[in-house]
XYZ file of C-alpha atoms in Angstrom:
614
model
C 13.289 2.280 17.808
C 12.771 -1.513 18.060
C 9.791 -2.535 19.993
C 10.902 -5.678 22.015
C 7.214 -6.726 22.477
C 6.408 -6.896 18.838
C 6.709 -9.857 16.482
C 8.602 -8.847 13.385
C 6.206 -8.018 10.517
C 8.180 -10.335 8.197
C 7.172 -13.255 10.371
C 4.265 -14.257 8.104
C 2.788 -17.772 8.275
C 4.315 -18.468 4.893
C 7.882 -17.385 5.871
C 7.638 -19.178 9.249
C 6.549 -22.394 7.531
C 9.230 -22.176 4.816
C 12.019 -21.299 7.373
C 11.054 -24.093 9.725
C 10.817 -26.697 6.988
C 14.173 -25.648 5.531
C 15.848 -25.597 8.879
C 14.651 -29.105 9.753
C 15.778 -30.366 6.352
C 19.278 -28.944 6.761
C 19.455 -30.245 10.303
C 18.438 -33.739 9.099
C 21.128 -33.574 6.325
C 23.751 -32.490 8.876
C 22.939 -35.477 11.110
C 23.074 -37.825 8.181
C 26.510 -36.504 7.070
C 27.921 -36.913 10.578
C 26.275 -40.247 10.867
C 28.307 -41.563 7.961
C 31.518 -41.094 9.894
C 30.275 -42.474 13.248
C 31.305 -45.968 14.607
C 29.493 -46.306 17.893
C 26.093 -47.981 17.525
C 24.593 -45.666 20.185
C 25.512 -42.526 18.499
C 24.451 -43.876 15.083
C 21.089 -44.815 16.377
C 20.511 -41.487 18.040
C 21.619 -39.537 14.933
C 19.438 -41.633 12.729
C 16.406 -41.086 14.978
C 17.010 -37.295 15.102
C 17.421 -37.165 11.281
C 14.192 -38.995 10.889
C 12.376 -36.700 13.280
C 13.713 -33.710 11.293
C 12.477 -35.090 8.060
C 9.039 -35.797 9.410
C 8.749 -32.395 11.177
C 10.073 -30.456 8.136
C 7.729 -32.233 5.707
C 4.769 -31.666 8.067
C 5.474 -27.974 8.357
C 5.926 -27.552 4.640
C 2.580 -29.161 3.954
C 0.689 -27.275 6.744
C 2.608 -24.007 6.869
C -0.515 -21.753 6.716
C -2.036 -23.753 9.636
C 1.028 -23.776 11.944
C -0.093 -21.757 14.920
C 2.029 -19.891 17.449
C 2.066 -22.710 20.029
C 3.295 -25.183 17.403
C 6.045 -22.760 16.356
C 7.201 -22.470 20.005
C 7.149 -26.252 20.327
C 9.190 -26.799 17.139
C 11.855 -24.272 18.143
C 12.131 -25.745 21.677
C 12.427 -29.265 20.176
C 15.195 -27.951 17.911
C 17.170 -26.680 20.870
C 16.903 -30.074 22.646
C 17.755 -32.200 19.627
C 20.751 -29.979 18.743
C 22.141 -30.421 22.263
C 21.422 -34.130 22.163
C 23.319 -34.878 18.966
C 26.304 -32.711 20.090
C 26.618 -34.921 23.160
C 26.468 -38.314 21.420
C 28.856 -37.445 18.554
C 31.898 -39.739 18.488
C 34.493 -36.961 18.235
C 34.986 -33.299 19.033
C 34.834 -32.161 15.355
C 31.452 -33.818 14.907
C 30.212 -32.411 18.150
C 31.127 -28.894 17.160
C 29.504 -29.363 13.778
C 26.317 -30.530 15.265
C 26.385 -27.828 17.971
C 26.409 -25.316 15.102
C 22.849 -26.337 14.515
C 21.988 -23.980 17.395
C 22.651 -21.101 14.912
C 19.582 -22.311 12.923
C 17.627 -21.980 16.189
C 18.959 -18.496 16.621
C 17.914 -17.477 13.155
C 14.430 -18.950 13.650
C 13.904 -17.325 17.068
C 15.025 -13.817 15.972
C 12.662 -13.965 12.915
C 9.619 -15.498 14.613
C 9.383 -13.959 18.014
C 9.374 -10.641 19.955
C 12.919 -9.574 21.008
C 12.390 -10.681 24.638
C 11.128 -14.139 23.670
C 13.871 -14.520 21.032
C 16.518 -13.598 23.747
C 15.058 -16.312 25.982
C 15.351 -19.004 23.379
C 18.850 -17.775 22.471
C 19.903 -17.994 26.192
C 18.484 -21.513 26.513
C 20.114 -22.587 23.311
C 23.534 -21.229 24.495
C 23.145 -22.811 27.902
C 22.349 -26.266 26.476
C 24.993 -26.024 23.831
C 27.688 -25.005 26.400
C 26.683 -27.697 28.798
C 26.536 -30.456 26.130
C 29.991 -29.559 24.826
C 31.701 -29.205 28.184
C 30.219 -32.484 29.427
C 32.028 -34.362 26.622
C 35.486 -33.538 27.988
C 37.099 -33.443 24.490
C 35.987 -29.916 23.602
C 37.923 -27.026 25.080
C 36.415 -24.034 26.871
C 37.746 -21.740 24.117
C 36.066 -23.813 21.465
C 32.843 -23.697 23.387
C 32.981 -19.933 23.912
C 33.784 -19.549 20.119
C 30.601 -21.541 19.339
C 28.557 -19.283 21.643
C 29.935 -16.149 20.161
C 28.993 -17.386 16.701
C 25.532 -18.043 18.027
C 25.206 -14.458 19.357
C 26.652 -12.865 16.241
C 24.221 -14.650 13.910
C 21.280 -13.744 16.127
C 22.146 -10.073 16.316
C 22.836 -9.726 12.541
C 19.606 -11.484 11.616
C 17.536 -9.394 14.071
C 18.946 -6.173 12.697
C 18.153 -7.146 9.103
C 14.637 -8.316 10.201
C 13.875 -5.086 11.992
C 15.056 -2.940 9.069
C 12.945 -5.012 6.588
C 9.903 -4.833 8.912
C 9.991 -1.043 9.443
C 9.774 -0.301 5.714
C 6.438 -2.030 5.565
C 5.040 -1.102 8.931
C 2.625 1.735 9.883
C 4.438 3.795 12.579
C 1.232 4.683 14.395
C -0.332 1.149 14.826
C 2.534 -1.238 14.193
C 0.458 -2.978 11.560
C 1.645 -3.603 7.990
C 1.081 -0.444 5.925
C -0.059 -0.086 2.309
C 3.303 -1.386 1.077
C 3.119 -4.295 3.474
C -0.446 -5.082 2.372
C 0.675 -5.049 -1.308
C 3.525 -7.514 -0.473
C 1.196 -9.763 1.552
C -1.504 -9.755 -1.098
C 0.922 -10.529 -3.887
C 2.420 -13.419 -2.009
C -0.967 -14.861 -0.821
C -2.482 -14.553 -4.212
C 0.339 -16.585 -5.793
C 0.036 -19.137 -3.036
C -3.774 -19.423 -3.539
C -3.288 -19.833 -7.263
C -0.794 -22.679 -6.708
C -2.718 -24.463 -4.010
C -6.307 -23.797 -5.109
C -7.134 -22.727 -1.575
C -9.489 -19.830 -0.916
C -8.301 -16.347 0.045
C -10.813 -13.907 1.605
C -10.081 -10.225 1.948
C -11.894 -7.390 3.632
C -11.742 -3.646 3.642
C -12.882 -1.939 6.807
C -13.808 1.725 7.425
C -14.331 3.101 10.913
C -17.775 4.702 11.092
C -17.998 8.279 12.305
C -14.248 8.522 12.776
C -14.168 12.185 11.480
C -16.074 13.146 14.651
C -13.272 11.740 16.805
C -10.692 14.048 15.145
C -13.141 16.968 15.076
C -14.002 16.787 18.850
C -10.688 15.442 20.318
C -8.079 16.535 17.818
C -5.485 14.389 16.023
C -4.086 12.923 19.263
C -7.536 11.516 20.115
C -7.827 10.101 16.558
C -4.358 8.528 16.754
C -5.212 7.000 20.169
C -8.408 5.541 18.732
C -6.611 4.042 15.761
C -4.054 2.393 18.021
C -6.802 0.959 20.220
C -8.693 -0.382 17.297
C -5.546 -1.956 15.766
C -4.684 -3.669 19.158
C -8.200 -4.984 19.844
C -8.828 -6.176 16.283
C -5.410 -7.911 16.021
C -6.128 -9.797 19.233
C -9.541 -10.917 17.986
C -8.628 -12.062 14.546
C -7.454 -15.671 13.866
C -3.680 -16.334 14.041
C -3.445 -17.108 10.350
C -5.054 -13.853 9.352
C -3.262 -10.591 8.668
C -4.473 -7.134 9.739
C -3.087 -4.179 7.872
C -3.729 -0.367 7.914
C -4.646 0.722 4.428
C -4.448 4.424 5.296
C -6.467 6.924 7.372
C -9.230 5.104 9.126
C -9.204 2.262 6.596
C -7.944 -1.268 7.451
C -7.650 -4.464 5.437
C -7.844 -8.052 6.609
C -6.484 -11.116 4.750
C -7.725 -14.650 5.629
C -5.740 -17.292 3.730
C -7.607 -20.561 3.425
C -10.904 -18.866 4.300
C -13.990 -17.982 2.367
C -16.342 -15.002 2.612
C -18.674 -16.629 5.056
C -15.893 -17.443 7.520
C -14.452 -13.912 7.339
C -17.869 -12.327 7.850
C -18.305 -14.438 10.979
C -14.867 -13.308 12.243
C -15.589 -9.630 11.502
C -19.182 -9.369 12.595
C -18.377 -8.811 16.348
C -15.795 -6.107 15.368
C -17.890 -4.027 13.084
C -20.954 -4.117 15.357
C -18.920 -3.031 18.454
C -20.782 0.078 19.629
C -17.557 1.654 20.932
C -15.927 1.684 17.478
C -18.442 0.518 14.856
C -17.179 -0.073 11.336
C -18.287 -1.039 7.858
C -16.713 -3.882 6.045
C -16.648 -5.145 2.462
C -15.705 -8.816 2.033
C -14.621 -10.513 -1.182
C -13.009 -13.747 -2.207
C -9.946 -13.690 -4.558
C -10.501 -14.801 -8.094
C -8.010 -16.855 -10.166
C -5.298 -14.674 -11.773
C -6.705 -11.533 -10.058
C -4.239 -8.726 -9.324
C -3.994 -7.150 -5.903
C -5.359 -3.836 -7.250
C -8.339 -5.580 -8.785
C -9.090 -7.492 -5.558
C -8.777 -4.246 -3.343
C -11.047 -2.362 -5.789
C -13.858 -4.960 -5.337
C -13.419 -4.898 -1.638
C -13.518 -1.088 -1.569
C -16.715 -1.138 -3.629
C -18.238 -3.566 -1.190
C -17.367 -1.498 1.816
C -19.027 1.567 0.167
C -22.181 -0.489 -0.223
C -21.939 -1.421 3.427
C -21.912 2.297 4.396
C -24.864 3.069 2.134
C -26.773 0.228 3.658
C -26.578 1.686 7.123
C -23.018 1.202 8.398
C -21.951 -1.086 11.198
C -22.233 -4.122 9.006
C -20.435 -6.456 6.554
C -21.370 -6.659 2.884
C -20.098 -9.535 0.689
C -19.054 -8.447 -2.770
C -20.172 -10.328 -5.954
C -17.831 -13.102 -7.086
C -17.865 -12.107 -10.705
C -21.100 -13.638 -11.828
C -24.386 -12.064 -12.930
C -24.727 -10.035 -9.784
C -21.709 -7.917 -10.609
C -22.823 -7.246 -14.157
C -26.374 -6.446 -13.118
C -25.196 -4.121 -10.420
C -22.809 -2.377 -12.777
C -25.473 -1.961 -15.393
C -27.901 -0.445 -12.898
C -25.186 1.865 -11.652
C -24.437 2.923 -15.211
C -28.114 3.582 -15.930
C -28.400 5.758 -12.812
C -25.228 7.586 -13.746
C -26.542 8.330 -17.220
C -29.669 9.844 -15.677
C -27.452 11.805 -13.286
C -25.469 13.240 -16.101
C -28.566 14.225 -17.967
C -29.739 16.197 -14.857
C -26.325 17.744 -14.048
C -26.081 15.917 -10.724
C -22.403 14.986 -11.079
C -20.574 17.734 -9.204
C -17.000 18.695 -8.937
C -14.830 19.156 -5.805
C -11.332 20.655 -5.888
C -8.248 19.609 -3.963
C -5.585 22.232 -3.752
C -1.938 21.800 -4.779
C 0.786 23.608 -2.909
C 4.421 24.582 -3.396
C 6.721 25.780 -0.632
C 8.362 29.179 -0.795
C 11.878 30.028 0.370
C 10.580 30.509 3.966
C 8.964 27.033 4.029
C 5.371 28.385 3.705
C 2.987 26.479 1.535
C 1.646 28.560 -1.402
C -1.526 27.481 -3.268
C -0.745 27.277 -6.958
C -3.154 24.574 -8.399
C -6.260 22.550 -8.083
C -7.413 19.087 -9.106
C -10.949 18.602 -10.238
C -12.554 15.477 -8.765
C -15.900 14.117 -9.784
C -18.551 13.650 -6.986
C -21.933 12.009 -7.261
C -24.527 11.780 -4.547
C -27.426 9.367 -5.412
C -30.857 10.519 -4.278
C -31.473 7.210 -2.431
C -28.099 5.494 -2.010
C -26.177 8.532 -0.985
C -22.522 9.254 -2.068
C -21.304 6.846 -4.669
C -17.539 6.071 -4.730
C -15.751 7.483 -7.780
C -14.058 4.123 -8.183
C -17.420 2.542 -8.635
C -19.134 4.997 -11.043
C -16.030 5.630 -13.165
C -15.551 1.875 -13.572
C -19.209 1.580 -14.581
C -18.873 4.479 -16.966
C -15.864 2.881 -18.684
C -17.623 -0.552 -18.857
C -20.765 0.767 -20.328
C -19.578 3.412 -22.699
C -20.300 6.454 -20.487
C -16.766 7.599 -19.803
C -16.755 10.150 -22.627
C -19.980 11.773 -21.323
C -18.670 11.733 -17.776
C -15.258 13.232 -18.747
C -16.886 15.928 -20.869
C -19.269 16.867 -18.143
C -16.537 17.159 -15.583
C -14.255 19.086 -17.902
C -17.128 21.552 -18.880
C -18.258 22.056 -15.267
C -14.736 22.603 -14.072
C -13.826 25.203 -16.650
C -17.227 27.001 -16.363
C -17.105 27.209 -12.573
C -13.542 28.527 -12.434
C -14.145 31.051 -15.200
C -17.094 32.381 -13.428
C -15.241 32.709 -10.099
C -13.474 36.108 -9.734
C -11.175 34.606 -7.037
C -10.169 31.666 -9.246
C -9.547 33.914 -12.225
C -7.452 36.504 -10.283
C -5.389 33.856 -8.388
C -3.841 32.511 -11.514
C -4.242 28.863 -10.347
C -4.151 26.022 -12.769
C -6.603 23.188 -12.632
C -5.993 19.517 -13.477
C -8.718 17.245 -14.850
C -8.365 13.468 -14.996
C -8.744 11.853 -18.418
C -9.429 8.198 -19.220
C -7.512 6.507 -21.991
C -10.866 5.650 -23.572
C -11.520 9.310 -23.980
C -8.225 10.002 -25.667
C -8.710 7.373 -28.353
C -12.127 8.777 -29.297
C -12.043 10.753 -32.640
C -12.132 14.518 -32.171
C -11.065 14.555 -28.535
C -8.637 17.418 -28.826
C -11.134 19.574 -30.764
C -13.659 18.826 -28.054
C -11.374 20.148 -25.390
C -10.778 23.347 -27.529
C -14.551 23.894 -27.804
C -14.948 23.611 -24.045
C -12.253 26.229 -23.497
C -13.824 28.569 -26.081
C -17.354 28.221 -24.582
C -16.274 28.743 -20.943
C -13.493 31.263 -21.505
C -11.001 29.341 -19.272
C -7.441 29.775 -20.618
C -5.776 26.747 -22.159
C -2.512 27.558 -20.409
C -4.290 27.032 -17.028
C -5.607 23.566 -17.840
C -3.643 20.342 -17.238
C -4.954 16.964 -18.403
C -3.892 14.101 -16.098
C -3.449 10.689 -17.671
C -2.357 7.452 -16.053
C 0.777 5.467 -16.917
C -1.230 2.954 -18.968
C -1.665 5.697 -21.605
C 2.116 5.949 -22.118
C 2.562 2.184 -22.570
C 2.933 0.417 -25.825
C 0.194 0.399 -28.521
C -1.197 3.811 -27.360
C -0.335 5.748 -30.515
C -3.850 7.215 -30.883
C -3.904 8.441 -27.293
C -0.408 9.913 -27.556
C -1.394 11.777 -30.790
C -4.464 13.231 -28.941
C -2.084 14.440 -26.198
C 0.153 16.113 -28.769
C -2.896 17.831 -30.237
C -4.076 19.333 -26.906
C -0.540 20.196 -26.016
C -0.323 22.270 -29.260
C -3.293 24.314 -27.840
C -1.289 25.199 -24.799
C -2.902 22.670 -22.467
C -0.488 20.906 -20.054
C -0.189 17.131 -19.548
C 0.628 15.289 -16.370
C 1.361 11.607 -16.002
C -0.683 10.558 -12.993
C -0.021 7.865 -10.474
C 3.564 7.456 -11.750
C 5.228 4.332 -10.424
C 2.080 2.105 -10.090
C 2.222 0.684 -13.633
C 5.063 -0.617 -15.780
C 6.791 2.775 -15.577
C 7.854 2.503 -19.216
C 10.420 5.365 -19.214
C 11.245 5.010 -22.888
C 7.656 6.069 -23.725
C 8.011 9.382 -21.831
C 10.139 10.592 -24.772
C 7.041 10.256 -26.972
C 4.482 11.558 -24.595
C 4.238 15.462 -24.401
C 4.181 15.455 -20.622
C 5.073 18.431 -18.462
C 4.873 16.679 -15.074
C 5.186 13.344 -13.375
C 2.897 12.803 -10.393
C 4.458 10.330 -7.912
C 1.911 7.819 -6.632
C 1.009 7.834 -2.934
C 2.703 4.468 -2.574
C 6.058 6.260 -3.101
C 5.290 9.321 -1.031
C 3.831 7.411 2.034
C 7.104 5.779 2.944
C 9.729 8.175 1.486
C 10.388 9.480 5.012
C 10.754 5.961 6.553
C 12.257 3.838 3.815
C 15.777 4.620 2.600
C 15.250 2.537 -0.542
C 11.979 4.305 -1.393
C 13.694 7.682 -0.742
C 16.384 6.692 -3.289
C 13.742 5.844 -5.845
C 12.043 9.205 -5.361
C 15.355 10.987 -5.670
C 16.165 9.082 -8.850
C 12.742 9.977 -10.373
C 13.285 13.675 -9.468
C 16.734 13.722 -11.054
C 15.371 11.987 -14.260
C 12.537 14.488 -14.352
C 14.892 17.349 -14.052
C 16.958 16.002 -16.965
C 13.858 15.702 -19.054
C 12.412 19.129 -18.168
C 9.515 17.671 -16.126
C 8.038 18.854 -12.821
C 7.495 16.467 -10.026
C 4.257 16.404 -8.010
C 4.024 14.361 -4.732
C 0.588 12.824 -4.296
C -0.947 11.692 -1.029
C 1.052 13.777 1.409
C -0.635 13.118 4.719
C 1.924 14.265 7.359
C 4.351 17.007 7.968
C 7.161 14.485 8.082
C 6.281 13.229 4.624
C 6.178 16.746 3.279
C 9.542 17.711 4.744
C 11.196 14.506 3.425
C 9.723 15.025 -0.077
C 10.893 18.638 -0.108
C 14.399 17.504 0.732
C 14.282 14.998 -2.104
C 13.491 17.781 -4.542
C 9.767 17.386 -5.306
C 8.275 20.628 -6.760
C 4.617 20.475 -5.682
C 2.613 18.662 -3.029
C -0.953 17.554 -2.614
C -2.653 15.519 0.154
C -4.775 15.630 3.352
C -1.930 17.250 5.268
C -2.390 20.342 3.176
C -6.042 20.292 2.163
C -8.951 17.941 1.367
C -11.194 18.208 -1.678
C -13.900 20.824 -1.338
C -16.555 22.563 -3.438
C -15.244 25.651 -5.119
C -17.328 27.983 -2.901
C -15.491 26.515 0.127
C -12.155 27.339 -1.428
C -13.040 30.993 -2.139
C -11.187 32.334 0.935
C -8.022 30.466 0.048
C -8.167 31.577 -3.565
C -8.784 35.194 -2.597
C -5.653 35.176 -0.342
C -3.582 33.651 -3.091
C -1.281 36.321 -4.608
C -1.956 36.869 -8.257
C 0.858 35.927 -10.616
C 1.941 38.129 -13.554
C 2.405 34.882 -15.467
C 0.368 31.865 -14.406
C 2.581 29.527 -12.524
C 5.487 32.003 -12.159
C 5.202 32.049 -8.361
C 5.669 28.317 -8.189
C 9.005 27.695 -6.485
C 9.664 24.383 -8.219
C 8.948 25.708 -11.669
C 12.125 27.796 -11.714
C 14.337 24.770 -11.113
C 12.930 22.507 -13.900
C 15.040 22.706 -17.067
C 13.025 23.532 -20.164
C 9.870 24.115 -18.276
C 7.314 26.583 -19.650
C 6.472 29.491 -17.341
C 2.756 28.961 -17.905
C 2.812 25.262 -16.996
C 1.876 24.565 -13.466
C 0.724 21.033 -12.725
C -2.548 20.230 -11.084
C -2.706 18.540 -7.734
C -2.774 14.787 -7.497
C -5.737 12.573 -6.588
C-alpha cells in the first residue's frame, strides 16, 4: 500500500537534480520556440525573460545537484508553476497559450517524483488552478480546451506516480521504509560513478546496533521490529539531507554521504552511535578510485567489526589503502597462522531444510562455517580472516583445517552419522588451483571416515568463469570420487551460464540478493523462476540462501526452489547444539532420498544433497 507521507525512494539527490535541470531546459526551449512566432513586444519580452530564467536555473541545478536541499526543490517547483501560468497568459494566440500551459505537466512529473503524495497533490492542485485561471482569463481558449489541459495534467501525474511507487517498492525495506540491500547496491553504484567523474569524496558507513539480540530475546520479534522502525526514523531525521540511510539487513544499516569525507561522517554519526537508548558500532570508510560496491562494503564491514572489538558504541575509521591496511592484514594473518597451529579455528554448522508435502521443514543438510575467537580481540569476522588468509598464502591451510575438522566432528557424532545429512564446505579458488587438491580431499575422507557422497564442495561463480581450467579440472577430480559440487552465491558475479556446461556442478545456490526480494519484486521473482527452470533442464538442484522470513520461504517454494537456508529456519551453531535436531531427523535409506526437491530434478543423483548456503 502506498504511504502518502513518504518521499519516493527513487527521489535521490542525483535524480532530483537531473530531472529539474532537464525540465528547466525543456521549458526554456519551449518558450524560445513560441517566442519566434510572437509579434507583441510585451509577450516577446516576458518569454525571453522566462527562457533566460530557465536556462540559469537549470544550469545551476545541474552543477549543484548534490547540494540542492529540500527547501530549494520546493522553491524551484513553485517557481515553475508561476512561470508556466505567466507565459500562458502573455502568449499572442490560443495555440501558443495551450502549448505553454502544457508546461504544467512537467511540474506534475516533478512533484510526483520528488514529494510525498499529499504534497504532490497540493502542487498538482495549485498548478491546475493557476493553469485554468490563466487560460480562461485570456478569453480565446474555450472551457473544453481548458478542461482537456487539466485532464492531461492529472493523467500524467497519476501514471508517473504509479510507476514511481512500483519502482520504489522493489528497492525498499518493508519494515523501515528505507532502501534495502538492492536499493543500497543501486545507490552505491550510482554514487561511485558520480564520484569517479567529479573527483568528489564519498564516505560510507556500516552500522550495527549493539545488544540488539537482547531486544528480540526479551520482547520477541514485534519488539525488535518496533526498535528497528524507531531507529530508522530517528537516524533518518538526524542525518544530513544529502545523505542516504539504508537497511543492509537484520540490525545492520548503511549510510552514504556524497561529497563528504570520513571525518565529516564520523561527526554526523557520533551522536547516533553513542545514544544510550540504542547504541551502535560504526565503521567508516572513504571510497577509492575504481572501487566496486562490494569492495567498499567489505572494508566498511571490517571497520565496524573493529569498532565492536574496541568496546562498541563508537565509530572506527577504516584504512584508506595505505600501509595501515597492509600492516593490519599482515598482523591478522600472523595471528591466524598461530590459531591454526593451535587448533583454535572452530566450525559452526547452519542447517539446510527442504519442505515435505505437508509444508513441514525437514533438515537434510548442513553448511560448515569457520569461526575464530581471538584471545584478546574476541570474535574475528570471517570476511576479515579469510581475506587475510588469501592475501598471505594461508588459505590452503585454513581450508584444509576446516575440511578436516568438519569431517572428523561429523563422523564422530552418532546423530550426524545416523541422520544421513550432507555437509557443505566452502572452497577458495586458490585452493582448487593448488596441485594435489583432489587427492588431499580424498585423504581427509579416508582419515576421518566421512562418506564422499555426503560431502559437497561449495565454490563461487568466479571459479566457473573463463581461464579457470585448472580449478575446473580439480572439481572433476573430486566429483569422480563421489563428492558433490555446488556453485555458491549464484547471481552475484558474471553468471557465465555457458561455463556451467564445463563445471561438474550438482546445485546452484541463489545469492541472498535474489531471495531477499523474490516475494516483493515481480521482476526478481521472474529471474528466480527462470534460474529454476534452467537448473531443472540441466539436472541441477536449486538452493535458496538467506531466507529470513516466512514470506520469503513461501514465495521461493512457489517458484520451485528445492532447499532453503537462512535465519528464518536456523542460525549457525556448534555441532553439539544441533544434536537434538539431528537426532530427530529421520534416517534415510539412501542419503538425500528424503529431500523433496531431489525427486524433481532431472538427472540428479540420489546421493547428492546440497549443503546449505552461507
